[in-house]
Tab-separated table of C-alpha atoms and ligand atoms in Angstrom:
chain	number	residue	atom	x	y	z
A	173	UNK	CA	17.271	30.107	27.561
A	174	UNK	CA	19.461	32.447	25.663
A	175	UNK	CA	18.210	34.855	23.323
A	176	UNK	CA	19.487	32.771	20.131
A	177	UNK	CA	17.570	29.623	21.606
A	178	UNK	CA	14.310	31.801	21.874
A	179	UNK	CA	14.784	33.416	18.497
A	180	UNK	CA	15.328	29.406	16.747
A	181	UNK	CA	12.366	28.342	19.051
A	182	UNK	CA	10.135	30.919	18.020
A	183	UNK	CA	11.226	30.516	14.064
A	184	UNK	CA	10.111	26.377	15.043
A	185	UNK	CA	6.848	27.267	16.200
A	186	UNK	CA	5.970	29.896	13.081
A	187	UNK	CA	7.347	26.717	10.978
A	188	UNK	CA	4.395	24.571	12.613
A	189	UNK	CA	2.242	27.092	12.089
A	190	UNK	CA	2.915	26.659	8.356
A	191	UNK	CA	2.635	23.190	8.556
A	192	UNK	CA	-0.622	23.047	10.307
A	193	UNK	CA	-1.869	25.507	7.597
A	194	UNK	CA	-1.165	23.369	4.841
A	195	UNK	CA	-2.596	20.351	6.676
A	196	UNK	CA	-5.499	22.108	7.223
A	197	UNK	CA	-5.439	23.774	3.725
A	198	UNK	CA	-5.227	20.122	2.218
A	199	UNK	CA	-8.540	18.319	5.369
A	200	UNK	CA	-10.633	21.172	3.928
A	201	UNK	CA	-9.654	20.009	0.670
A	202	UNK	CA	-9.995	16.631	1.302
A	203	UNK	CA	-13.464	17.532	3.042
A	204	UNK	CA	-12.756	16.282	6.633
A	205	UNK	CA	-9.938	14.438	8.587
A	206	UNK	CA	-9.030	11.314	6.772
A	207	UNK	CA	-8.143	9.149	9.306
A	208	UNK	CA	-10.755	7.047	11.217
A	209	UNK	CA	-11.363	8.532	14.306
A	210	UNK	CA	-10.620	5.236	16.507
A	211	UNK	CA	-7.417	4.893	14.275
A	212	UNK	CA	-3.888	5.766	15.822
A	213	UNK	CA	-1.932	2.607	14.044
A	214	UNK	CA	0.677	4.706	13.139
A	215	UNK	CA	1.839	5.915	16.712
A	216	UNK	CA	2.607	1.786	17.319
A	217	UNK	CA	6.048	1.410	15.497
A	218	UNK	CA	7.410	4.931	16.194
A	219	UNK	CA	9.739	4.186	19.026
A	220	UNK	CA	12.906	4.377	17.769
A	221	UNK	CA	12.099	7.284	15.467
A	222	UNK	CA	15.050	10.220	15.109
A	223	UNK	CA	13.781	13.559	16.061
A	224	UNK	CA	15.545	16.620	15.790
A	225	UNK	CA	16.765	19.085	18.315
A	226	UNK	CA	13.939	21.715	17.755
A	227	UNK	CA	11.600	18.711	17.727
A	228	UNK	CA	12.890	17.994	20.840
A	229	UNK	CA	12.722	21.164	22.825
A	230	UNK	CA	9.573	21.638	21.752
A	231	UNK	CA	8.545	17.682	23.193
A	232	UNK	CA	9.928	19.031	26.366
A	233	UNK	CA	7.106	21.583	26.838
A	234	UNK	CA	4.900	19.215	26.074
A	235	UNK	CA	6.007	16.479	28.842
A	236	UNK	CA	7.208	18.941	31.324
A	237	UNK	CA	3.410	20.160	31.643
A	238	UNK	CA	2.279	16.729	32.141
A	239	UNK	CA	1.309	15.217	35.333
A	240	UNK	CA	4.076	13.699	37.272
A	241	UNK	CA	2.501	9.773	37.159
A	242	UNK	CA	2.024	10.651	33.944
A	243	UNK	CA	5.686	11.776	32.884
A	244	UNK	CA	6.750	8.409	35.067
A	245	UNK	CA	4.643	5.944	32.742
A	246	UNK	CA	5.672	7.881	29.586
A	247	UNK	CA	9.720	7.447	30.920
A	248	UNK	CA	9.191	3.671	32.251
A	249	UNK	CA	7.508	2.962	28.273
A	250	UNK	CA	10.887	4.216	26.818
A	251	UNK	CA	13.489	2.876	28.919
A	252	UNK	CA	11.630	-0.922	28.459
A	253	UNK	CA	12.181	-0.580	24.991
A	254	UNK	CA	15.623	0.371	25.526
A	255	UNK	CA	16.111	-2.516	27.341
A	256	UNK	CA	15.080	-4.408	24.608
A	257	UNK	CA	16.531	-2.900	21.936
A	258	UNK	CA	20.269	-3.309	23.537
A	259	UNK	CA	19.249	-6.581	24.416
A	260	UNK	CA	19.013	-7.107	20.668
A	261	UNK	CA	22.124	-4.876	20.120
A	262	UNK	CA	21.095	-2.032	19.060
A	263	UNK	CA	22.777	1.715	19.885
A	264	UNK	CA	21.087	4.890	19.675
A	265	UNK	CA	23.853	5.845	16.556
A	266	UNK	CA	22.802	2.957	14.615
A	267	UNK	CA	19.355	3.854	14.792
A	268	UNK	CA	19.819	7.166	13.513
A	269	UNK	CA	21.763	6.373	10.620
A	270	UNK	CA	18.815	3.783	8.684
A	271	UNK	CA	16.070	6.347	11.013
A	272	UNK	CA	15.269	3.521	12.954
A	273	UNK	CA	14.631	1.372	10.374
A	274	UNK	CA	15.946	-2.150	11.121
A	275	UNK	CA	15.723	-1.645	14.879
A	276	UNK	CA	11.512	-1.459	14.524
A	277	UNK	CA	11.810	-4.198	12.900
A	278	UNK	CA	12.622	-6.222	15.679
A	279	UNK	CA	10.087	-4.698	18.245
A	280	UNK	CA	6.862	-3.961	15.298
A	281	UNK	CA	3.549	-5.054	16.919
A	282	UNK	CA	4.918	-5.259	20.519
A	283	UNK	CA	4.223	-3.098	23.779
A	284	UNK	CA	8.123	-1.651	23.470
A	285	UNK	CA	6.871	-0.570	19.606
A	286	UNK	CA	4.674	1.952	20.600
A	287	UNK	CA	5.677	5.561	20.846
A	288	UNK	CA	6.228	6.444	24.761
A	289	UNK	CA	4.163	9.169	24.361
A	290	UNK	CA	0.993	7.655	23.402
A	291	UNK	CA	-1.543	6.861	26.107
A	292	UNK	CA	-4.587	4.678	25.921
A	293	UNK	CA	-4.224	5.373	22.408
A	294	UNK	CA	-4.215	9.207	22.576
A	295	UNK	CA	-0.939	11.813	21.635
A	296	UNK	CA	-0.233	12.929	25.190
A	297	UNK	CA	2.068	15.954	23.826
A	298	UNK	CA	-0.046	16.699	21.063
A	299	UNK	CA	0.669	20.011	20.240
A	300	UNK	CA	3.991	19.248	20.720
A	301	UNK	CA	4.637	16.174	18.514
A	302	UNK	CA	7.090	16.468	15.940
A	303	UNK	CA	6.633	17.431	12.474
A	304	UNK	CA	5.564	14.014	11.016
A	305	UNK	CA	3.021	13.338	12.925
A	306	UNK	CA	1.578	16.209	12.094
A	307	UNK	CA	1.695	15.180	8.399
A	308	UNK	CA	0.983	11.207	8.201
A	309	UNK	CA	-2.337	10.540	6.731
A	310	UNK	CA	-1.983	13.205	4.158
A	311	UNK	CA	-0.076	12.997	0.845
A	312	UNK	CA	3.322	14.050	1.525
A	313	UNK	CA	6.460	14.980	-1.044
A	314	UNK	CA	9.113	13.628	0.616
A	315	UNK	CA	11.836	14.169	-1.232
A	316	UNK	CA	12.022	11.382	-3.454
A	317	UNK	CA	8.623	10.119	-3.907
A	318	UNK	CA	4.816	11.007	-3.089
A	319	UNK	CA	4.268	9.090	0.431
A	320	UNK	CA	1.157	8.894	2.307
A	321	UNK	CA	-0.732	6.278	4.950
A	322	UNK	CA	-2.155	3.370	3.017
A	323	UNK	CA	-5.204	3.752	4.698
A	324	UNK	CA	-6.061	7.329	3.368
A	325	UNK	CA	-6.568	9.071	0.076
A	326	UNK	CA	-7.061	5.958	-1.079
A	327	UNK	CA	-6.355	5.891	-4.978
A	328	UNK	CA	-7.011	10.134	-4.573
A	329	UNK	CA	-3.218	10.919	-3.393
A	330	UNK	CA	-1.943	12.892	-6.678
A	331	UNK	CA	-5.344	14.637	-7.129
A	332	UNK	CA	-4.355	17.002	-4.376
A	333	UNK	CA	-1.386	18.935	-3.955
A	334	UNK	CA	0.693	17.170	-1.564
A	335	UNK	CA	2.353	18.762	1.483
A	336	UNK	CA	5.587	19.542	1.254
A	337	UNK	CA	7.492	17.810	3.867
A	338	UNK	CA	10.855	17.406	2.303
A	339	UNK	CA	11.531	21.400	2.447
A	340	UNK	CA	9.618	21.686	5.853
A	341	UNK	CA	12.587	19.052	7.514
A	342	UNK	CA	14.902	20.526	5.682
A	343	UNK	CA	14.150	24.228	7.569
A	344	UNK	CA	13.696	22.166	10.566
A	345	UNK	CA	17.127	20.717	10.634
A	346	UNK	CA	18.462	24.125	9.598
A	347	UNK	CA	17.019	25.562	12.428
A	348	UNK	CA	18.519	22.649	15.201
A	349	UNK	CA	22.038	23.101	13.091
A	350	UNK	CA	22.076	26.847	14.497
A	351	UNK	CA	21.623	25.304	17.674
A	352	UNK	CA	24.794	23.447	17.053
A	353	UNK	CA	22.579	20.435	17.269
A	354	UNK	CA	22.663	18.374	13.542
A	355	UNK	CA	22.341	15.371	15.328
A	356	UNK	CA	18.803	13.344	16.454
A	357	UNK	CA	18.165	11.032	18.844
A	358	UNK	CA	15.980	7.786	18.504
A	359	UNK	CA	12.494	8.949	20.173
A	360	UNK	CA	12.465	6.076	23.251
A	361	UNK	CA	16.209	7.557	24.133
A	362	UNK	CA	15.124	11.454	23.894
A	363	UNK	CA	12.079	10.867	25.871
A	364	UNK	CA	14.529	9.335	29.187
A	365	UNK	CA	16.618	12.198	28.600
A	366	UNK	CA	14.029	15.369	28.222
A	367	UNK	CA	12.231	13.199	31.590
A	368	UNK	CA	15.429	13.332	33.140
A	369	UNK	CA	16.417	16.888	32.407
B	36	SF4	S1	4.409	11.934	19.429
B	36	SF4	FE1	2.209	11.602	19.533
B	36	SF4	S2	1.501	11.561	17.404
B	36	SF4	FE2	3.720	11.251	17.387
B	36	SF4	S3	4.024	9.020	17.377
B	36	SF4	FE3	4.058	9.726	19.515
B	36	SF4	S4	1.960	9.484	20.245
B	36	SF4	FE4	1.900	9.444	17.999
B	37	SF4	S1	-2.259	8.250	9.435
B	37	SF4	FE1	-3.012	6.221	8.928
B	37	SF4	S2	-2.396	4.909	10.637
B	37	SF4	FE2	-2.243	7.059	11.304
B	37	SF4	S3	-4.221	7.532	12.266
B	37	SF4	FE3	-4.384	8.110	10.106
B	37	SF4	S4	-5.243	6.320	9.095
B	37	SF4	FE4	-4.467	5.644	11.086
């Protein structure tokens, strides 16, 4: 890796630090995790989520430490929704443009929904997922409105101060530009290529 990559990686991983701070900041807040601990709902439509270059090298820690059947289930989840998803004519660029939007459509609720990643229902890079699913659950600025999981902070989201995901992406996809990377790639089609790498 060459000195620049290590210098962006290492900004990337002081950037989660922030972000777990502020998640944390806002549980203790909040007075515990609000999710329900059997809950992981939101990991089931993720598959064709774009994820940034950063993101990305930072996945690849995460699945290269993994064990090897493991890494082979995680790759044979993606490339099925592939198939699918060209089946239905999708392409990785169109994805990326409406972030996945009308392609999840089309595969919400099914097997080939579900982010590769997620085993019998747990985050198998977990400190290595990207930066919103470290945020989901908790009241969120993003951008253009307050967003947050309807099944948490339930008529409580604008008593807290929200994170602040909007300017946390936007350092994130400064940090992939000076990488030379400003595009993503849909999450199925990054997994098969970080597997294959
Ligand atoms: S990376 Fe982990 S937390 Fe994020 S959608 Fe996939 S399984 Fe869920
Ligand atoms: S963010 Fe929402 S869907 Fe995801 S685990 Fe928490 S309660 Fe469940």
């Amino acid at each position: 890796m060459s000195s620049l990559s290590q210098q962006v990686m290492q900004t990337y991983r002081e950037l989660v630090d922030e972000i777990n701070q502020d998640v944390a900041r806002l549980r203790k807040e909040y007075g515990g995790v609000p999710c329900p601990s059997d809950c992981f709902k939101c990991c089931l439509n993720t598959s064709t989520i774009p994820i940034s270059e950063v993101e990305a090298r930072d996945l690849k820690v995460g699945l290269d430490a993994l064990p090897l059947s493991i890494r082979h289930h995680i790759r044979q989840k993606a490339q099925n929704t592939i198939k699918v998803l060209e089946a239905e004519g999708f392409s990785p660029d169109e994805m990326v443009k409406d972030s996945g939007m009308e392609a999840i459509q089309v595969i919400k609720g099914k097997s080939y929904g579900e982010c590769p990643m997620l085993i019998g229902g747990v985050c198998s890079v977990y400190e290595h997922r990207p930066v919103i699913c470290r945020v989901w659950g908790y009241p969120i600025n993003n951008g253009s409105e307050l967003a947050c999981c309807k099944k948490t902070f339930i008529g409580q989201r604008r008593n807290y101060k929200p994170i602040e995901y909007a300017e946390y992406w936007r350092r994130c996809r400064k940090l992939s530009e000076s990488l030379g990377a400003d595009k993503k790639t849909p999450n199925c089609y990054l997994v098969v290529k970080l597997l294959e790498e």
